[in-house]
Each structure stands twice: as C-alpha cells, then as structure tokens.
Amino acid sequence: MKVKKEIPFISSLAFQSLDHIDFSDTFSVTNHKNTLKEISILIFGTSKKWVKKLFDLRNFIVKIIGIKEQKPKDYNNEIKVGGYIGLFKIYEISKDEIILGLNDSHLNFRVSVYNNKNIKYNIKITTLVKYNNTKGEIYMKLIKPFHECVIKNMVKQAYSKP
C-alpha cells in the first residue's frame, strides 16, 4: 500500500475554493474500485485510534488558545454540498473532485479529493490552507510536523488494488 507525496496539484475548482493559499501539499494513492464519495469517506470519515488521539490532543490544545473544536450547528452527515464527511464540510462535488474543509477565525482550509483517471496514483488528496491571522500561521507551524504523518496515514485508508 503506497502513498506518494507529490508536488502540490491544485485543480481549478480547488484553486477557486480559497481567495489566497499560504500552504499546500498533495498525496496520491491508486484506487479504481471506489467512487470519489466512497474514497472521501474512507479517508475522512474513519480514523485509526492513534489519529483520533492526536485529534483529541489538538482539540484540548486549541480550546486553551480559543480556537473552536466542537461540531458546527449545521452538522449533518449527508454526502452533498453542505453536508459533512467526518469533521469536514462538503463545499463542492463534481464528476472528478470533492472539496471539503472548514473556515475558522485563525485559518480556512480545503481538501481536494481528485481523480485524474491515471493508471497509477489517480487519487490526489491536496490540502490548501489560508491563514486568517498570525494565530493561524502559528497554529500551522505547530501542527505541520504532524500533518504529513496524519494525512499520509489517512490517505492509506483509500488504497485499493486496481
């Protein structure tokens, strides 16, 4: 099960999802078996215990510094624009891409789950972040060392042999 880190791939739909991008990265995996909705659920709707523990730690820390950590009032698990997969709101759904993310006082972020239909590494998971203030930039610097490990392991959950 191989997940590959790539030069950031930012589709036009993902690019339009934020008015400015301060951070981006892309990881890819091969999956020709599942739909984009199923892949998004595999990645963001399920978590290993250690990932859940890291998110619990994150939620404890952000509560101390005044960043929200609870589910939003409009939370629902319908797989449509405005619904949520795990903690992430669905902003766009197209034939080849789903855009998820969250807006907060410190930063806004989007995750693109994109299928370029290549034989290998066809599923591209791109994280885009816009800092809203210094708190967002500091927050990203703090979590960046964990981000790559966590997202890489979350993407592994979407792996399927062709």
mmCIF file with all atom_site columns, C-alpha atoms in Angstrom:
data_model
loop_
_atom_site.group_PDB
_atom_site.id
_atom_site.type_symbol
_atom_site.label_atom_id
_atom_site.label_alt_id
_atom_site.label_comp_id
_atom_site.label_asym_id
_atom_site.label_entity_id
_atom_site.label_seq_id
_atom_site.pdbx_PDB_ins_code
_atom_site.Cartn_x
_atom_site.Cartn_y
_atom_site.Cartn_z
_atom_site.occupancy
_atom_site.B_iso_or_equiv
_atom_site.pdbx_formal_charge
_atom_site.auth_seq_id
_atom_site.auth_comp_id
_atom_site.auth_asym_id
_atom_site.auth_atom_id
_atom_site.pdbx_PDB_model_num
ATOM 1   C CA . MET A 1 1   ? 0.000   0.000  0.000   1.00 0.00 ? 1   MET A CA 1
ATOM 2   C CA . LYS A 1 2   ? 1.872   3.027  -1.288  1.00 0.00 ? 2   LYS A CA 1
ATOM 3   C CA . VAL A 1 3   ? 1.039   6.671  -0.754  1.00 0.00 ? 3   VAL A CA 1
ATOM 4   C CA . LYS A 1 4   ? 3.168   9.131  -2.680  1.00 0.00 ? 4   LYS A CA 1
ATOM 5   C CA . LYS A 1 5   ? 3.877   12.744 -1.766  1.00 0.00 ? 5   LYS A CA 1
ATOM 6   C CA . GLU A 1 6   ? 3.829   14.920 -4.877  1.00 0.00 ? 6   GLU A CA 1
ATOM 7   C CA . ILE A 1 7   ? 4.343   18.479 -5.969  1.00 0.00 ? 7   ILE A CA 1
ATOM 8   C CA . PRO A 1 8   ? 1.081   20.170 -4.968  1.00 0.00 ? 8   PRO A CA 1
ATOM 9   C CA . PHE A 1 9   ? -1.667  19.560 -7.512  1.00 0.00 ? 9   PHE A CA 1
ATOM 10  C CA . ILE A 1 10  ? -4.249  22.328 -7.361  1.00 0.00 ? 10  ILE A CA 1
ATOM 11  C CA . SER A 1 11  ? -7.219  21.934 -9.683  1.00 0.00 ? 11  SER A CA 1
ATOM 12  C CA . SER A 1 12  ? -9.109  24.994 -10.878 1.00 0.00 ? 12  SER A CA 1
ATOM 13  C CA . LEU A 1 13  ? -12.032 24.085 -8.590  1.00 0.00 ? 13  LEU A CA 1
ATOM 14  C CA . ALA A 1 14  ? -9.709  23.781 -5.574  1.00 0.00 ? 14  ALA A CA 1
ATOM 15  C CA . PHE A 1 15  ? -7.881  26.985 -6.509  1.00 0.00 ? 15  PHE A CA 1
ATOM 16  C CA . GLN A 1 16  ? -11.187 28.876 -6.531  1.00 0.00 ? 16  GLN A CA 1
ATOM 17  C CA . SER A 1 17  ? -12.194 27.493 -3.128  1.00 0.00 ? 17  SER A CA 1
ATOM 18  C CA . LEU A 1 18  ? -9.957  29.956 -1.223  1.00 0.00 ? 18  LEU A CA 1
ATOM 19  C CA . ASP A 1 19  ? -9.077  33.535 -2.123  1.00 0.00 ? 19  ASP A CA 1
ATOM 20  C CA . HIS A 1 20  ? -5.445  33.017 -1.071  1.00 0.00 ? 20  HIS A CA 1
ATOM 21  C CA . ILE A 1 21  ? -3.258  29.950 -0.441  1.00 0.00 ? 21  ILE A CA 1
ATOM 22  C CA . ASP A 1 22  ? -0.470  30.045 2.153   1.00 0.00 ? 22  ASP A CA 1
ATOM 23  C CA . PHE A 1 23  ? 0.205   26.295 2.364   1.00 0.00 ? 23  PHE A CA 1
ATOM 24  C CA . SER A 1 24  ? -0.456  23.326 0.103   1.00 0.00 ? 24  SER A CA 1
ATOM 25  C CA . ASP A 1 25  ? 0.577   19.709 -0.257  1.00 0.00 ? 25  ASP A CA 1
ATOM 26  C CA . THR A 1 26  ? -0.581  16.680 -2.236  1.00 0.00 ? 26  THR A CA 1
ATOM 27  C CA . PHE A 1 27  ? -0.537  12.965 -1.538  1.00 0.00 ? 27  PHE A CA 1
ATOM 28  C CA . SER A 1 28  ? -1.716  10.377 -4.041  1.00 0.00 ? 28  SER A CA 1
ATOM 29  C CA . VAL A 1 29  ? -2.857  6.783  -3.994  1.00 0.00 ? 29  VAL A CA 1
ATOM 30  C CA . THR A 1 30  ? -4.225  4.291  -6.516  1.00 0.00 ? 30  THR A CA 1
ATOM 31  C CA . ASN A 1 31  ? -7.909  3.390  -6.334  1.00 0.00 ? 31  ASN A CA 1
ATOM 32  C CA . HIS A 1 32  ? -10.033 2.395  -9.333  1.00 0.00 ? 32  HIS A CA 1
ATOM 33  C CA . LYS A 1 33  ? -12.579 0.453  -7.305  1.00 0.00 ? 33  LYS A CA 1
ATOM 34  C CA . ASN A 1 34  ? -14.387 3.096  -5.234  1.00 0.00 ? 34  ASN A CA 1
ATOM 35  C CA . THR A 1 35  ? -16.256 6.280  -6.129  1.00 0.00 ? 35  THR A CA 1
ATOM 36  C CA . LEU A 1 36  ? -14.905 9.662  -5.010  1.00 0.00 ? 36  LEU A CA 1
ATOM 37  C CA . LYS A 1 37  ? -17.609 9.820  -2.348  1.00 0.00 ? 37  LYS A CA 1
ATOM 38  C CA . GLU A 1 38  ? -16.592 6.394  -1.017  1.00 0.00 ? 38  GLU A CA 1
ATOM 39  C CA . ILE A 1 39  ? -12.900 7.356  -1.104  1.00 0.00 ? 39  ILE A CA 1
ATOM 40  C CA . SER A 1 40  ? -13.622 10.613 0.757   1.00 0.00 ? 40  SER A CA 1
ATOM 41  C CA . ILE A 1 41  ? -15.487 8.664  3.441   1.00 0.00 ? 41  ILE A CA 1
ATOM 42  C CA . LEU A 1 42  ? -12.653 6.120  3.687   1.00 0.00 ? 42  LEU A CA 1
ATOM 43  C CA . ILE A 1 43  ? -10.129 8.928  4.207   1.00 0.00 ? 43  ILE A CA 1
ATOM 44  C CA . PHE A 1 44  ? -12.017 11.475 6.311   1.00 0.00 ? 44  PHE A CA 1
ATOM 45  C CA . GLY A 1 45  ? -14.915 9.519  7.797   1.00 0.00 ? 45  GLY A CA 1
ATOM 46  C CA . THR A 1 46  ? -12.827 6.860  9.533   1.00 0.00 ? 46  THR A CA 1
ATOM 47  C CA . SER A 1 47  ? -9.751  7.159  11.718  1.00 0.00 ? 47  SER A CA 1
ATOM 48  C CA . LYS A 1 48  ? -7.285  4.874  13.399  1.00 0.00 ? 48  LYS A CA 1
ATOM 49  C CA . LYS A 1 49  ? -7.086  5.092  17.190  1.00 0.00 ? 49  LYS A CA 1
ATOM 50  C CA . TRP A 1 50  ? -3.768  6.958  17.205  1.00 0.00 ? 50  TRP A CA 1
ATOM 51  C CA . VAL A 1 51  ? -5.150  9.559  14.754  1.00 0.00 ? 51  VAL A CA 1
ATOM 52  C CA . LYS A 1 52  ? -8.207  10.029 16.984  1.00 0.00 ? 52  LYS A CA 1
ATOM 53  C CA . LYS A 1 53  ? -5.878  10.504 19.983  1.00 0.00 ? 53  LYS A CA 1
ATOM 54  C CA . LEU A 1 54  ? -3.925  13.197 18.075  1.00 0.00 ? 54  LEU A CA 1
ATOM 55  C CA . PHE A 1 55  ? -7.181  14.980 17.203  1.00 0.00 ? 55  PHE A CA 1
ATOM 56  C CA . ASP A 1 56  ? -8.234  14.756 20.874  1.00 0.00 ? 56  ASP A CA 1
ATOM 57  C CA . LEU A 1 57  ? -4.896  16.326 21.861  1.00 0.00 ? 57  LEU A CA 1
ATOM 58  C CA . ARG A 1 58  ? -5.348  19.002 19.180  1.00 0.00 ? 58  ARG A CA 1
ATOM 59  C CA . ASN A 1 59  ? -8.849  19.772 20.470  1.00 0.00 ? 59  ASN A CA 1
ATOM 60  C CA . PHE A 1 60  ? -7.569  20.106 24.043  1.00 0.00 ? 60  PHE A CA 1
ATOM 61  C CA . ILE A 1 61  ? -4.790  22.489 22.980  1.00 0.00 ? 61  ILE A CA 1
ATOM 62  C CA . VAL A 1 62  ? -6.947  24.649 20.709  1.00 0.00 ? 62  VAL A CA 1
ATOM 63  C CA . LYS A 1 63  ? -9.585  25.051 23.399  1.00 0.00 ? 63  LYS A CA 1
ATOM 64  C CA . ILE A 1 64  ? -6.917  26.648 25.609  1.00 0.00 ? 64  ILE A CA 1
ATOM 65  C CA . ILE A 1 65  ? -5.926  29.176 22.918  1.00 0.00 ? 65  ILE A CA 1
ATOM 66  C CA . GLY A 1 66  ? -9.504  29.985 21.918  1.00 0.00 ? 66  GLY A CA 1
ATOM 67  C CA . ILE A 1 67  ? -9.977  28.076 18.660  1.00 0.00 ? 67  ILE A CA 1
ATOM 68  C CA . LYS A 1 68  ? -13.261 26.210 18.199  1.00 0.00 ? 68  LYS A CA 1
ATOM 69  C CA . GLU A 1 69  ? -13.165 22.446 18.450  1.00 0.00 ? 69  GLU A CA 1
ATOM 70  C CA . GLN A 1 70  ? -16.765 21.289 18.502  1.00 0.00 ? 70  GLN A CA 1
ATOM 71  C CA . LYS A 1 71  ? -19.017 20.258 15.640  1.00 0.00 ? 71  LYS A CA 1
ATOM 72  C CA . PRO A 1 72  ? -20.780 23.192 13.941  1.00 0.00 ? 72  PRO A CA 1
ATOM 73  C CA . LYS A 1 73  ? -24.506 23.796 14.423  1.00 0.00 ? 73  LYS A CA 1
ATOM 74  C CA . ASP A 1 74  ? -25.275 22.860 10.802  1.00 0.00 ? 74  ASP A CA 1
ATOM 75  C CA . TYR A 1 75  ? -23.540 19.459 11.112  1.00 0.00 ? 75  TYR A CA 1
ATOM 76  C CA . ASN A 1 76  ? -25.151 16.631 9.154   1.00 0.00 ? 76  ASN A CA 1
ATOM 77  C CA . ASN A 1 77  ? -23.683 13.561 7.506   1.00 0.00 ? 77  ASN A CA 1
ATOM 78  C CA . GLU A 1 78  ? -25.418 13.808 4.147   1.00 0.00 ? 78  GLU A CA 1
ATOM 79  C CA . ILE A 1 79  ? -22.981 13.365 1.267   1.00 0.00 ? 79  ILE A CA 1
ATOM 80  C CA . LYS A 1 80  ? -23.964 16.514 -0.590  1.00 0.00 ? 80  LYS A CA 1
ATOM 81  C CA . VAL A 1 81  ? -22.812 20.146 -0.681  1.00 0.00 ? 81  VAL A CA 1
ATOM 82  C CA . GLY A 1 82  ? -23.405 21.492 2.825   1.00 0.00 ? 82  GLY A CA 1
ATOM 83  C CA . GLY A 1 83  ? -23.123 18.049 4.426   1.00 0.00 ? 83  GLY A CA 1
ATOM 84  C CA . TYR A 1 84  ? -20.102 16.727 6.293   1.00 0.00 ? 84  TYR A CA 1
ATOM 85  C CA . ILE A 1 85  ? -17.699 13.834 5.995   1.00 0.00 ? 85  ILE A CA 1
ATOM 86  C CA . GLY A 1 86  ? -16.228 13.341 9.438   1.00 0.00 ? 86  GLY A CA 1
ATOM 87  C CA . LEU A 1 87  ? -15.455 16.839 10.727  1.00 0.00 ? 87  LEU A CA 1
ATOM 88  C CA . PHE A 1 88  ? -15.171 18.431 7.289   1.00 0.00 ? 88  PHE A CA 1
ATOM 89  C CA . LYS A 1 89  ? -17.884 20.331 5.424   1.00 0.00 ? 89  LYS A CA 1
ATOM 90  C CA . ILE A 1 90  ? -18.511 19.482 1.764   1.00 0.00 ? 90  ILE A CA 1
ATOM 91  C CA . TYR A 1 91  ? -18.077 22.645 -0.334  1.00 0.00 ? 91  TYR A CA 1
ATOM 92  C CA . GLU A 1 92  ? -18.148 21.254 -3.873  1.00 0.00 ? 92  GLU A CA 1
ATOM 93  C CA . ILE A 1 93  ? -18.891 17.978 -5.645  1.00 0.00 ? 93  ILE A CA 1
ATOM 94  C CA . SER A 1 94  ? -18.070 17.492 -9.315  1.00 0.00 ? 94  SER A CA 1
ATOM 95  C CA . LYS A 1 95  ? -17.584 14.439 -11.516 1.00 0.00 ? 95  LYS A CA 1
ATOM 96  C CA . ASP A 1 96  ? -13.851 14.280 -10.758 1.00 0.00 ? 96  ASP A CA 1
ATOM 97  C CA . GLU A 1 97  ? -13.480 16.108 -7.445  1.00 0.00 ? 97  GLU A CA 1
ATOM 98  C CA . ILE A 1 98  ? -14.863 16.687 -3.966  1.00 0.00 ? 98  ILE A CA 1
ATOM 99  C CA . ILE A 1 99  ? -13.811 19.754 -1.967  1.00 0.00 ? 99  ILE A CA 1
ATOM 100 C CA . LEU A 1 100 ? -14.039 19.510 1.829   1.00 0.00 ? 100 LEU A CA 1
ATOM 101 C CA . GLY A 1 101 ? -12.865 21.912 4.505   1.00 0.00 ? 101 GLY A CA 1
ATOM 102 C CA . LEU A 1 102 ? -13.528 24.272 7.365   1.00 0.00 ? 102 LEU A CA 1
ATOM 103 C CA . ASN A 1 103 ? -13.444 28.001 7.987   1.00 0.00 ? 103 ASN A CA 1
ATOM 104 C CA . ASP A 1 104 ? -12.297 29.246 11.363  1.00 0.00 ? 104 ASP A CA 1
ATOM 105 C CA . SER A 1 105 ? -11.131 32.510 12.872  1.00 0.00 ? 105 SER A CA 1
ATOM 106 C CA . HIS A 1 106 ? -7.456  31.541 12.596  1.00 0.00 ? 106 HIS A CA 1
ATOM 107 C CA . LEU A 1 107 ? -7.407  29.808 9.194   1.00 0.00 ? 107 LEU A CA 1
ATOM 108 C CA . ASN A 1 108 ? -9.519  28.389 6.406   1.00 0.00 ? 108 ASN A CA 1
ATOM 109 C CA . PHE A 1 109 ? -8.607  25.138 4.753   1.00 0.00 ? 109 PHE A CA 1
ATOM 110 C CA . ARG A 1 110 ? -9.790  22.942 1.946   1.00 0.00 ? 110 ARG A CA 1
ATOM 111 C CA . VAL A 1 111 ? -9.015  19.385 0.967   1.00 0.00 ? 111 VAL A CA 1
ATOM 112 C CA . SER A 1 112 ? -9.454  18.332 -2.636  1.00 0.00 ? 112 SER A CA 1
ATOM 113 C CA . VAL A 1 113 ? -10.091 14.658 -3.380  1.00 0.00 ? 113 VAL A CA 1
ATOM 114 C CA . TYR A 1 114 ? -9.468  14.467 -7.119  1.00 0.00 ? 114 TYR A CA 1
ATOM 115 C CA . ASN A 1 115 ? -9.435  11.587 -9.612  1.00 0.00 ? 115 ASN A CA 1
ATOM 116 C CA . ASN A 1 116 ? -7.232  12.256 -12.644 1.00 0.00 ? 116 ASN A CA 1
ATOM 117 C CA . LYS A 1 117 ? -8.009  8.773  -14.044 1.00 0.00 ? 117 LYS A CA 1
ATOM 118 C CA . ASN A 1 118 ? -4.321  7.768  -14.421 1.00 0.00 ? 118 ASN A CA 1
ATOM 119 C CA . ILE A 1 119 ? -3.489  4.085  -14.098 1.00 0.00 ? 119 ILE A CA 1
ATOM 120 C CA . LYS A 1 120 ? -1.345  4.665  -11.007 1.00 0.00 ? 120 LYS A CA 1
ATOM 121 C CA . TYR A 1 121 ? -1.742  7.285  -8.301  1.00 0.00 ? 121 TYR A CA 1
ATOM 122 C CA . ASN A 1 122 ? -5.020  8.504  -9.768  1.00 0.00 ? 122 ASN A CA 1
ATOM 123 C CA . ILE A 1 123 ? -6.439  9.844  -6.495  1.00 0.00 ? 123 ILE A CA 1
ATOM 124 C CA . LYS A 1 124 ? -4.881  13.171 -5.462  1.00 0.00 ? 124 LYS A CA 1
ATOM 125 C CA . ILE A 1 125 ? -5.545  14.496 -1.967  1.00 0.00 ? 125 ILE A CA 1
ATOM 126 C CA . THR A 1 126 ? -4.495  18.138 -1.787  1.00 0.00 ? 126 THR A CA 1
ATOM 127 C CA . THR A 1 127 ? -4.598  20.248 1.364   1.00 0.00 ? 127 THR A CA 1
ATOM 128 C CA . LEU A 1 128 ? -4.875  24.027 0.930   1.00 0.00 ? 128 LEU A CA 1
ATOM 129 C CA . VAL A 1 129 ? -4.600  26.483 3.822   1.00 0.00 ? 129 VAL A CA 1
ATOM 130 C CA . LYS A 1 130 ? -5.218  30.221 4.058   1.00 0.00 ? 130 LYS A CA 1
ATOM 131 C CA . TYR A 1 131 ? -4.033  31.954 7.234   1.00 0.00 ? 131 TYR A CA 1
ATOM 132 C CA . ASN A 1 132 ? -6.568  34.479 8.510   1.00 0.00 ? 132 ASN A CA 1
ATOM 133 C CA . ASN A 1 133 ? -4.186  35.961 11.074  1.00 0.00 ? 133 ASN A CA 1
ATOM 134 C CA . THR A 1 134 ? -0.966  35.356 12.988  1.00 0.00 ? 134 THR A CA 1
ATOM 135 C CA . LYS A 1 135 ? -2.711  32.753 15.165  1.00 0.00 ? 135 LYS A CA 1
ATOM 136 C CA . GLY A 1 136 ? -3.393  30.699 12.003  1.00 0.00 ? 136 GLY A CA 1
ATOM 137 C CA . GLU A 1 137 ? 0.223   30.902 10.889  1.00 0.00 ? 137 GLU A CA 1
ATOM 138 C CA . ILE A 1 138 ? 1.462   29.847 14.344  1.00 0.00 ? 138 ILE A CA 1
ATOM 139 C CA . TYR A 1 139 ? -1.118  27.054 14.514  1.00 0.00 ? 139 TYR A CA 1
ATOM 140 C CA . MET A 1 140 ? 0.012   25.701 11.129  1.00 0.00 ? 140 MET A CA 1
ATOM 141 C CA . LYS A 1 141 ? 3.676   25.802 12.184  1.00 0.00 ? 141 LYS A CA 1
ATOM 142 C CA . LEU A 1 142 ? 2.769   23.795 15.291  1.00 0.00 ? 142 LEU A CA 1
ATOM 143 C CA . ILE A 1 143 ? 0.770   21.103 13.501  1.00 0.00 ? 143 ILE A CA 1
ATOM 144 C CA . LYS A 1 144 ? 2.806   20.925 10.280  1.00 0.00 ? 144 LYS A CA 1
ATOM 145 C CA . PRO A 1 145 ? 5.188   18.245 11.652  1.00 0.00 ? 145 PRO A CA 1
ATOM 146 C CA . PHE A 1 146 ? 2.153   16.067 12.442  1.00 0.00 ? 146 PHE A CA 1
ATOM 147 C CA . HIS A 1 147 ? 0.131   16.954 9.350   1.00 0.00 ? 147 HIS A CA 1
ATOM 148 C CA . GLU A 1 148 ? 2.197   14.946 6.859   1.00 0.00 ? 148 GLU A CA 1
ATOM 149 C CA . CYS A 1 149 ? 2.195   11.809 9.001   1.00 0.00 ? 149 CYS A CA 1
ATOM 150 C CA . VAL A 1 150 ? -1.531  12.043 9.759   1.00 0.00 ? 150 VAL A CA 1
ATOM 151 C CA . ILE A 1 151 ? -2.689  12.838 6.213   1.00 0.00 ? 151 ILE A CA 1
ATOM 152 C CA . LYS A 1 152 ? -0.434  10.164 4.724   1.00 0.00 ? 152 LYS A CA 1
ATOM 153 C CA . ASN A 1 153 ? -1.932  7.553  7.038   1.00 0.00 ? 153 ASN A CA 1
ATOM 154 C CA . MET A 1 154 ? -5.463  8.793  6.403   1.00 0.00 ? 154 MET A CA 1
ATOM 155 C CA . VAL A 1 155 ? -4.866  8.538  2.634   1.00 0.00 ? 155 VAL A CA 1
ATOM 156 C CA . LYS A 1 156 ? -3.679  4.942  3.059   1.00 0.00 ? 156 LYS A CA 1
ATOM 157 C CA . GLN A 1 157 ? -7.243  4.139  4.078   1.00 0.00 ? 157 GLN A CA 1
ATOM 158 C CA . ALA A 1 158 ? -8.309  4.916  0.493   1.00 0.00 ? 158 ALA A CA 1
ATOM 159 C CA . TYR A 1 159 ? -5.936  2.425  -1.095  1.00 0.00 ? 159 TYR A CA 1
ATOM 160 C CA . SER A 1 160 ? -7.347  -0.283 -3.279  1.00 0.00 ? 160 SER A CA 1
ATOM 161 C CA . LYS A 1 161 ? -5.535  -2.593 -5.645  1.00 0.00 ? 161 LYS A CA 1
ATOM 162 C CA . PRO A 1 162 ? -6.540  -1.845 -9.251  1.00 0.00 ? 162 PRO A CA 1
#
